[in-house]
Coordinates of C-alpha atoms in Angstrom, one line a residue:
Chain A
M1 CA 146.1 151.3 135.6
N2 CA 144.6 153.2 132.6
S3 CA 144.8 149.9 130.7
D4 CA 142.2 148.4 133.1
V5 CA 138.8 148.1 131.3
V6 CA 137.0 146.6 134.2
T7 CA 137.7 147.4 137.9
V8 CA 135.7 146.1 140.8
Q9 CA 136.5 147.1 144.3
S10 CA 134.9 146.1 147.4
L11 CA 131.8 144.6 145.7
N12 CA 129.2 143.2 148.0
K13 CA 125.8 141.9 146.8
T14 CA 123.2 141.3 149.6
Y15 CA 119.8 139.7 148.7
K16 CA 116.9 140.6 151.1
R17 CA 115.3 137.3 152.0
S18 CA 112.2 138.9 153.8
Q19 CA 109.1 136.5 153.2
K20 CA 106.6 139.0 154.7
Q21 CA 107.3 141.8 152.1
A22 CA 104.1 142.6 150.3
K23 CA 104.5 141.0 147.0
S24 CA 100.9 141.7 145.5
I25 CA 98.2 144.4 146.1
K26 CA 96.3 141.6 147.9
D27 CA 99.3 141.4 150.4
M28 CA 99.2 145.1 151.0
L29 CA 95.7 144.9 151.5
L30 CA 95.3 142.3 153.8
R31 CA 98.6 142.4 155.7
P32 CA 99.5 146.1 155.8
M33 CA 102.8 147.2 157.8
K34 CA 104.2 143.5 158.2
N35 CA 107.4 143.8 156.5
T36 CA 109.6 144.0 159.3
D37 CA 111.3 140.6 158.8
T38 CA 114.6 141.0 157.4
S39 CA 116.8 138.4 157.2
T40 CA 119.6 138.9 154.6
F41 CA 121.9 136.7 152.3
K42 CA 125.1 137.8 150.9
A43 CA 125.5 136.6 147.5
L44 CA 128.9 138.5 147.2
E45 CA 131.1 139.7 149.7
D46 CA 133.9 141.9 149.2
I47 CA 135.1 141.3 145.7
N48 CA 138.4 143.1 144.1
F49 CA 139.7 142.4 140.7
S50 CA 140.5 144.4 137.5
V51 CA 140.8 143.2 134.1
K52 CA 143.1 144.8 131.3
K53 CA 142.3 145.5 127.9
G54 CA 142.8 142.3 125.6
E55 CA 143.2 140.2 128.7
F56 CA 141.4 136.7 129.1
F57 CA 140.3 136.5 132.7
G58 CA 138.7 133.6 134.5
I59 CA 136.2 133.1 137.1
I60 CA 136.0 129.6 138.7
G61 CA 133.9 128.4 141.5
R62 CA 131.3 125.7 142.9
N63 CA 127.7 126.0 141.9
G64 CA 126.2 128.7 143.9
S65 CA 129.4 130.5 144.8
G66 CA 128.1 133.8 143.2
K67 CA 129.8 133.6 139.7
S68 CA 126.6 134.4 137.9
T69 CA 125.6 137.2 140.3
L70 CA 129.0 138.6 139.9
L71 CA 128.5 138.7 136.0
N72 CA 124.8 140.5 136.5
C73 CA 126.6 143.2 139.0
L74 CA 129.1 143.7 136.0
M75 CA 126.4 143.9 133.4
G76 CA 124.4 146.2 135.5
S77 CA 121.1 144.1 135.4
I78 CA 121.6 143.6 139.1
R79 CA 122.8 146.6 141.2
A80 CA 125.4 145.9 143.9
D81 CA 125.2 147.4 147.2
K82 CA 126.0 150.8 148.5
G83 CA 129.9 151.6 148.5
S84 CA 130.7 148.8 146.0
I85 CA 132.7 150.1 142.9
V86 CA 132.1 148.5 139.6
K87 CA 133.6 150.4 136.7
T88 CA 133.5 149.2 133.1
K89 CA 134.7 150.9 129.9
G90 CA 133.0 150.2 126.8
K91 CA 130.1 148.1 125.4
M92 CA 129.6 144.8 127.3
I93 CA 127.8 141.8 125.9
R94 CA 127.2 138.6 127.7
L95 CA 127.4 135.5 125.4
A96 CA 125.4 132.5 126.3
L97 CA 124.5 129.8 123.8
G98 CA 121.0 129.5 124.8
M99 CA 120.4 133.1 124.1
G100 CA 117.4 134.7 122.2
F101 CA 116.5 132.1 119.6
D102 CA 112.8 132.1 118.6
P103 CA 111.7 128.6 117.5
N104 CA 109.2 130.1 115.5
L105 CA 111.1 132.0 113.3
S106 CA 113.4 131.0 110.2
A107 CA 117.2 130.8 110.7
R108 CA 117.3 133.8 108.5
D109 CA 115.3 135.9 111.0
N110 CA 117.1 134.7 114.0
I111 CA 120.5 135.7 112.6
Y112 CA 119.2 139.2 112.2
V113 CA 117.4 139.5 115.3
N114 CA 120.5 137.9 117.3
G115 CA 123.0 139.9 115.1
S116 CA 121.3 143.1 115.9
I117 CA 121.3 142.3 119.7
L118 CA 124.9 141.6 119.6
G119 CA 125.4 144.7 118.2
L120 CA 125.7 144.4 114.3
T121 CA 124.2 146.6 111.9
F122 CA 121.8 144.9 109.2
K123 CA 124.3 145.9 106.8
R124 CA 127.1 144.1 108.4
I125 CA 124.9 141.1 108.9
G126 CA 124.2 141.0 105.3
L127 CA 127.8 140.9 104.6
I128 CA 128.6 138.2 107.0
F129 CA 125.6 136.4 106.4
D130 CA 126.6 133.7 104.0
D131 CA 129.8 133.1 106.3
I132 CA 127.4 132.4 109.4
I133 CA 125.5 129.9 107.6
G134 CA 128.1 128.3 105.6
F135 CA 130.1 128.0 108.9
A136 CA 126.9 126.4 110.6
E137 CA 126.8 124.2 107.6
L138 CA 122.9 125.1 107.2
E139 CA 123.0 126.3 103.5
Q140 CA 119.7 124.4 102.6
F141 CA 117.9 125.5 105.8
V142 CA 118.1 129.3 105.5
D143 CA 114.3 129.9 105.4
T144 CA 113.3 126.9 107.6
P145 CA 111.7 127.4 111.3
V146 CA 114.4 126.6 113.8
K147 CA 112.0 124.6 115.8
Q148 CA 112.6 122.0 112.9
F149 CA 116.2 122.1 113.6
S150 CA 118.1 119.1 115.6
S151 CA 119.8 120.4 118.7
G152 CA 123.0 119.9 117.0
M153 CA 122.1 122.3 114.2
M154 CA 120.6 124.9 116.6
A155 CA 124.0 124.8 118.6
K156 CA 126.1 125.4 115.5
L157 CA 123.9 128.2 114.4
K158 CA 124.0 129.8 117.7
F159 CA 127.7 129.6 117.9
S160 CA 128.2 131.0 114.3
V161 CA 126.3 133.9 115.2
A162 CA 127.8 134.6 118.6
I163 CA 131.3 134.5 117.4
H164 CA 130.7 137.6 115.2
A165 CA 129.5 139.7 118.2
E166 CA 130.7 143.0 118.4
A167 CA 131.6 144.5 121.8
D168 CA 134.5 145.9 123.9
I169 CA 134.1 143.2 126.7
F170 CA 132.7 139.8 126.6
L171 CA 131.3 138.0 129.6
M172 CA 131.1 134.3 128.7
D173 CA 129.1 132.0 130.9
E174 CA 130.0 128.5 130.4
F175 CA 130.5 129.4 126.7
F176 CA 133.0 127.7 124.7
G177 CA 133.9 126.4 121.5
G178 CA 132.9 122.7 121.5
V179 CA 129.3 122.2 120.0
G180 CA 128.3 119.7 117.3
D181 CA 130.0 116.7 116.5
I182 CA 133.7 116.1 116.2
S183 CA 134.5 118.1 113.0
F184 CA 132.6 120.8 114.1
R185 CA 133.9 120.8 117.5
K186 CA 137.5 121.0 115.9
K187 CA 136.5 123.7 113.7
S188 CA 134.8 125.8 116.1
T189 CA 137.7 125.5 118.7
K190 CA 139.9 126.6 116.0
V191 CA 138.2 129.6 115.0
F192 CA 137.6 130.3 118.6
N193 CA 141.3 130.3 119.6
D194 CA 142.4 131.7 116.4
T195 CA 140.3 134.5 115.7
F196 CA 137.8 135.2 118.3
L197 CA 140.3 135.3 121.2
D198 CA 142.6 137.6 119.4
G199 CA 142.8 140.8 121.0
R200 CA 139.4 140.5 122.6
T201 CA 138.8 141.2 126.3
I202 CA 137.0 138.3 127.9
I203 CA 135.6 137.3 131.3
H204 CA 135.4 133.8 131.3
V205 CA 132.9 131.9 133.7
S206 CA 133.6 128.2 133.7
H207 CA 133.9 124.7 135.2
Q208 CA 136.0 123.6 132.3
L209 CA 139.6 123.8 134.0
A210 CA 141.4 122.9 130.8
T211 CA 140.2 126.1 129.0
I212 CA 140.8 128.3 132.0
K213 CA 144.4 126.8 132.3
K214 CA 145.2 127.2 128.7
H215 CA 144.1 130.8 128.0
C216 CA 144.1 132.7 131.4
K217 CA 146.8 134.7 133.2
N218 CA 144.5 135.6 135.9
V219 CA 141.8 133.7 137.4
L220 CA 139.4 134.5 140.4
V221 CA 138.2 131.8 142.8
L222 CA 135.0 132.0 144.5
D223 CA 133.5 130.3 147.2
R224 CA 130.4 130.7 148.9
G225 CA 130.3 134.5 147.9
K226 CA 133.8 135.1 149.1
Q227 CA 137.1 135.7 147.1
V228 CA 139.3 133.0 148.3
G229 CA 142.0 133.7 145.5
L230 CA 143.2 135.6 142.7
G231 CA 146.2 134.8 140.6
H232 CA 147.9 132.5 138.1
P233 CA 145.9 129.6 136.9
D234 CA 148.9 127.2 138.3
E235 CA 148.3 128.2 141.7
M236 CA 144.6 128.9 141.6
L237 CA 143.5 125.6 140.0
P238 CA 144.8 123.7 142.9
L239 CA 143.2 125.8 145.4
Y240 CA 140.0 125.2 143.6
S241 CA 140.3 121.6 143.7
S242 CA 141.2 121.7 147.3
L243 CA 137.7 123.5 148.0
F244 CA 136.1 120.3 146.8
N245 CA 138.3 118.0 149.1
K246 CA 137.9 120.1 152.3
K247 CA 134.3 119.9 152.0
S248 CA 134.2 116.4 150.6
D249 CA 131.7 117.4 148.3
P250 CA 130.7 114.7 145.8
K251 CA 130.4 116.7 142.6
K252 CA 133.5 116.3 140.3
Chain B
M1 CA 105.7 141.8 103.2
I2 CA 106.2 144.8 105.8
N3 CA 109.8 144.7 104.9
T4 CA 109.3 144.9 101.1
L5 CA 107.0 147.9 101.5
L6 CA 109.3 149.6 103.9
K7 CA 112.7 148.8 102.1
P8 CA 113.0 152.1 100.0
I9 CA 112.5 154.0 103.1
L10 CA 114.5 151.8 105.5
S11 CA 117.5 151.8 103.1
R12 CA 117.9 155.4 103.0
L13 CA 118.2 155.8 106.7
P14 CA 121.8 155.9 108.2
E15 CA 123.1 152.7 109.8
N16 CA 122.1 152.7 113.6
N17 CA 122.3 149.4 115.7
R18 CA 119.9 150.7 118.2
L19 CA 117.3 151.8 115.8
E20 CA 117.4 148.8 113.8
R21 CA 117.3 146.5 116.9
I22 CA 114.1 148.5 118.0
W23 CA 112.6 148.0 114.6
K24 CA 113.6 144.2 114.2
L25 CA 112.2 143.3 117.7
A26 CA 108.9 145.1 116.7
Q27 CA 108.8 143.6 113.3
V28 CA 109.6 140.0 114.8
D29 CA 107.1 140.4 117.5
F30 CA 104.1 141.6 115.1
K31 CA 105.3 138.4 112.6
K32 CA 105.0 136.1 115.6
R33 CA 101.5 137.1 116.4
Y34 CA 100.2 136.0 113.3
Y35 CA 102.9 133.3 112.8
N36 CA 101.0 130.0 112.9
D37 CA 99.2 130.6 110.0
K38 CA 100.4 131.3 106.4
L39 CA 97.5 133.6 106.0
G40 CA 98.8 135.7 109.2
L41 CA 98.3 139.1 107.7
F42 CA 94.8 138.0 106.4
W43 CA 93.7 137.5 109.9
A44 CA 95.2 140.6 111.2
L45 CA 92.7 142.4 108.9
L46 CA 89.8 139.9 109.6
N47 CA 90.0 140.0 113.4
P48 CA 88.6 143.5 113.8
L49 CA 86.4 143.1 111.2
F50 CA 84.6 140.3 112.6
K51 CA 84.5 142.2 116.1
I52 CA 82.9 145.0 114.4
A53 CA 80.3 142.5 112.9
I54 CA 79.4 141.2 116.2
Y55 CA 78.9 144.6 118.1
Y56 CA 77.2 145.8 115.2
M57 CA 74.6 143.0 115.4
V58 CA 74.3 143.3 118.9
F59 CA 73.6 147.0 118.7
T60 CA 71.5 147.7 115.8
Y61 CA 69.5 144.4 115.8
V62 CA 69.4 143.0 119.2
M63 CA 69.2 146.7 121.2
D64 CA 68.2 148.6 118.1
R65 CA 69.9 151.6 118.9
G66 CA 71.0 152.4 115.5
R67 CA 72.4 155.6 114.3
E68 CA 73.6 156.6 110.8
N69 CA 76.6 154.6 109.7
F70 CA 76.7 153.1 113.5
A71 CA 79.2 150.5 112.4
I72 CA 81.6 152.8 111.1
F73 CA 81.0 155.0 114.4
L74 CA 81.6 151.8 116.3
F75 CA 84.8 150.7 114.1
A76 CA 86.6 154.1 115.0
G77 CA 86.3 153.7 118.8
L78 CA 87.1 150.1 119.0
L79 CA 90.3 150.5 116.8
V80 CA 91.7 153.3 118.9
F81 CA 90.6 151.3 122.0
M82 CA 92.2 147.9 120.9
A83 CA 95.5 149.4 120.0
F84 CA 95.7 151.3 123.4
T85 CA 94.8 148.2 125.4
E86 CA 97.2 145.8 123.4
A87 CA 100.1 148.2 123.6
A88 CA 99.5 149.0 127.3
S89 CA 99.0 145.4 128.4
K90 CA 102.5 144.5 126.8
G91 CA 103.9 146.3 129.6
L92 CA 102.9 143.5 132.1
T93 CA 104.9 140.7 130.2
I94 CA 107.6 142.3 128.3
M95 CA 110.3 142.5 131.0
K96 CA 109.7 138.6 131.6
S97 CA 109.5 137.6 127.8
K98 CA 112.6 139.8 127.0
K99 CA 114.7 138.7 130.2
Y100 CA 117.2 137.3 127.8
L101 CA 117.8 140.7 126.5
L102 CA 117.9 142.3 130.0
E103 CA 120.6 139.7 131.2
N104 CA 122.8 139.8 128.1
I105 CA 123.2 143.1 126.6
Q106 CA 123.7 146.6 127.9
F107 CA 120.9 148.8 126.3
N108 CA 118.3 151.1 127.2
K109 CA 115.5 149.2 128.7
I110 CA 113.1 151.9 127.2
D111 CA 113.8 150.6 123.7
L112 CA 111.9 147.4 124.7
F113 CA 108.6 149.5 125.3
T114 CA 109.2 151.4 121.9
S115 CA 109.6 148.2 120.0
S116 CA 106.7 146.7 121.5
T117 CA 104.2 149.7 120.8
I118 CA 105.7 149.9 117.2
S119 CA 104.6 146.2 116.8
I120 CA 100.8 147.0 118.1
F121 CA 101.1 150.1 115.6
L122 CA 101.8 147.8 112.7
G123 CA 98.5 145.9 113.3
F124 CA 96.9 149.0 114.2
S125 CA 97.7 150.5 110.8
F126 CA 96.1 147.5 109.2
N127 CA 93.1 148.1 110.9
L128 CA 93.0 151.6 110.0
V129 CA 93.4 150.7 106.3
A130 CA 90.3 148.4 106.7
Y131 CA 88.8 151.2 108.4
T132 CA 89.5 153.8 105.5
C133 CA 88.0 151.3 103.2
F134 CA 84.8 151.1 105.1
V135 CA 84.5 154.7 105.3
L136 CA 84.9 154.9 101.4
A137 CA 82.7 152.0 100.9
A138 CA 79.7 153.9 102.9
G139 CA 80.0 156.8 100.6
I140 CA 81.2 158.9 103.3
E141 CA 83.0 162.0 101.9
V142 CA 86.8 161.8 102.9
G143 CA 88.3 165.1 102.7
S144 CA 91.8 166.9 103.6
N145 CA 90.8 166.8 107.4
F146 CA 91.7 163.3 107.1
F147 CA 95.3 164.5 107.3
Y148 CA 94.8 165.3 111.0
L149 CA 95.3 161.7 111.6
P150 CA 98.8 161.6 112.5
I151 CA 98.5 164.1 115.2
L152 CA 96.1 161.7 116.9
L153 CA 98.2 158.8 116.3
V154 CA 101.6 160.2 117.6
N155 CA 99.1 161.0 120.7
I156 CA 97.9 157.3 121.1
F157 CA 101.7 156.5 121.0
I158 CA 102.8 158.6 123.7
L159 CA 100.0 157.3 125.7
C160 CA 100.6 153.7 125.0
I161 CA 104.4 154.0 125.9
G162 CA 103.7 155.8 129.0
T163 CA 100.8 153.4 130.3
S164 CA 103.2 150.3 129.4
L165 CA 106.1 151.8 131.2
I166 CA 103.8 152.3 134.7
L167 CA 102.4 148.7 134.3
A168 CA 105.6 147.4 133.8
T169 CA 107.2 149.2 136.9
I170 CA 104.4 148.3 139.2
Q171 CA 104.4 144.7 137.9
I172 CA 108.1 144.4 139.3
Y173 CA 106.9 144.8 142.9
L174 CA 103.2 143.8 142.7
K175 CA 102.7 140.5 140.7
D176 CA 99.0 140.8 140.8
I177 CA 98.5 144.3 139.0
K178 CA 97.2 142.5 136.0
H179 CA 93.9 141.9 137.9
L180 CA 93.5 145.5 138.6
W181 CA 94.4 146.3 135.2
A182 CA 91.8 144.0 133.6
I183 CA 89.3 146.2 135.9
I184 CA 90.7 149.4 134.4
V185 CA 90.4 148.3 130.9
I186 CA 86.7 147.5 131.3
A187 CA 86.3 151.0 132.9
T188 CA 88.2 152.7 129.9
F189 CA 86.2 150.7 127.7
W190 CA 82.8 152.0 128.9
S191 CA 84.1 155.6 129.7
S192 CA 85.8 156.2 126.4
G193 CA 82.6 156.8 124.2
I194 CA 83.1 153.8 122.0
F195 CA 79.2 153.0 122.0
F196 CA 78.0 156.5 122.3
P197 CA 79.5 160.1 121.4
A198 CA 81.8 161.7 123.7
E199 CA 78.8 164.3 124.6
A200 CA 77.2 161.6 126.2
I201 CA 79.9 161.3 129.0
L202 CA 81.0 165.1 128.9
E203 CA 77.4 166.3 129.8
K204 CA 77.5 164.3 133.0
L205 CA 81.1 164.4 133.6
P206 CA 83.1 167.2 132.0
Q207 CA 86.1 166.3 134.0
A208 CA 86.5 162.8 132.5
V209 CA 88.3 164.3 129.5
Y210 CA 91.3 165.1 131.4
V211 CA 91.2 161.9 133.2
N212 CA 90.8 159.6 130.1
P213 CA 92.3 160.7 126.8
L214 CA 90.7 158.3 124.7
I215 CA 87.5 160.2 124.9
G216 CA 88.9 163.1 123.0
I217 CA 91.0 161.1 120.9
I218 CA 88.2 159.0 119.5
D219 CA 85.9 161.8 119.1
N220 CA 88.6 163.7 117.1
M221 CA 89.0 160.2 115.3
R222 CA 85.4 160.5 114.4
E223 CA 85.3 164.1 113.3
I224 CA 88.0 164.2 111.0
T225 CA 87.4 160.8 109.1
M226 CA 83.5 160.5 109.4
N227 CA 82.2 164.2 109.2
N228 CA 85.3 165.7 107.3
S229 CA 85.3 168.4 109.9
S230 CA 88.5 169.7 111.6
P231 CA 89.3 168.2 115.1
N232 CA 88.4 169.8 118.2
F233 CA 91.6 171.5 119.1
S234 CA 91.0 172.0 122.8
F235 CA 90.6 168.1 123.0
I236 CA 93.9 167.8 121.2
L237 CA 95.7 170.0 123.6
I238 CA 94.2 168.3 126.8
N239 CA 95.1 164.9 125.5
Y240 CA 98.6 165.5 124.5
I241 CA 99.2 166.9 128.1
T242 CA 97.4 164.3 129.8
S243 CA 99.4 161.7 127.6
I244 CA 102.8 163.3 128.1
V245 CA 102.1 163.8 132.0
I246 CA 101.5 159.8 131.9
M247 CA 104.5 159.2 129.9
I248 CA 106.9 161.4 132.2
I249 CA 105.5 159.6 135.2
G250 CA 106.3 156.1 133.3
L251 CA 109.8 157.2 132.6
V252 CA 110.6 158.6 136.0
A253 CA 109.3 155.7 137.6
F254 CA 110.9 153.2 135.3
K255 CA 114.3 154.7 135.7
K256 CA 113.9 154.6 139.2
F257 CA 112.7 151.3 140.1
S258 CA 113.5 149.2 137.0
H259 CA 117.1 148.0 138.2
K260 CA 115.2 145.7 140.4
A261 CA 113.6 143.8 137.7
I262 CA 116.0 140.9 137.4
E263 CA 116.3 140.4 141.1
L264 CA 112.5 140.1 141.8
M265 CA 111.4 138.4 138.5

């Protein structure tokens, strides 16, 4: 049990959907004492799992099944209901490819800002700066505002910075190697598989079943906020597919 | 440019990811405000000069309310007022503009407010340089009392962080606080003694000094920079107490309620 870095027990998250609750000073003045309507919505219901150090843990589920809410609860950016247990050990970072790049700033500034956000000191960023630029193949564009970058260049740069992030636990929301053209995709997938995955604790939310199948030992399947399965991908992936058949959802 | 100026200091500081992040966010924020033009910093200096010129024209030529060195008298008040409102108002937008940070990394959210206030103070320091040039150009004797300035700056800093924390906390629940804040800003503008000396307010309403710390800060600012006399120490004491109380209220409220921010945004 000691090697568990993430422990989640009976996690519940309920959203209040009260429309009458005052959301402004105007409401408070015009319609005081009228927040009695309390319809609720259970976004997550009784979730239990744990993640060991160095494990690659997968979370799958259809759109709206509560995956993002679950990640938010893990991060602590959303507080779970009373009685839920969410324990995490060490620094956690959520890697999302769309994160925090400012179009008006140069590639250099963006690398420093994002590197710093991802837990790197300036000294460390200075040391790996050339690697990042080199890997993204953007040597000539270091001081160009990134708004002039093509979307491919942008994605490469974001990927190159993100794989240098330093943290104990990584939450990845649809983040995976495989951006840019074929040659970059190959290169990034290789770096991701060989270097990034090595020894890191990762919680991965994805619709790409191939990735889940390849790397995960344990997968959590969510459906409409409920935990429908937890186990080896060989058993979980068919279960996940059956969710679609049962409800005859046109997606996928 | 700021980086080159501060490099010798920064390179001697020990490595600390958190402090570096606060600094980088502040720097980038400052840079962005004046980014669209290559003459960015030039505008940072020109903006307050134009403002002061306009007010000066109105009050000396149109309304004929001139007193000795009235432009500088005005400048001192406006500088402090502008820094305060800009920094405090950041509290209204900061959680939204930095949402990606709140969602993606674990950090002390108060760092956001520290860095936004620092970014405003970077601009403020340019204004102070311009102000000092004006004072010297007007032939005012600048003496040792000028060195009391940091005491006032720290006080303004505390006040700004406290106010922006309170605004940010209310903003989570009441989205139209910005309209009320706009009214408070106007009230502050006219009650801080920007166009007239502090005595003019305090004669009629002595309690005002406890409520609005800017009255005392601006008055002291003028004392030490324009009159080369020592600051009013009872004002300093009162203003520090008020500002610290505001900051504590801000910190406690923010700690207690800010976890709802992402959910209600």
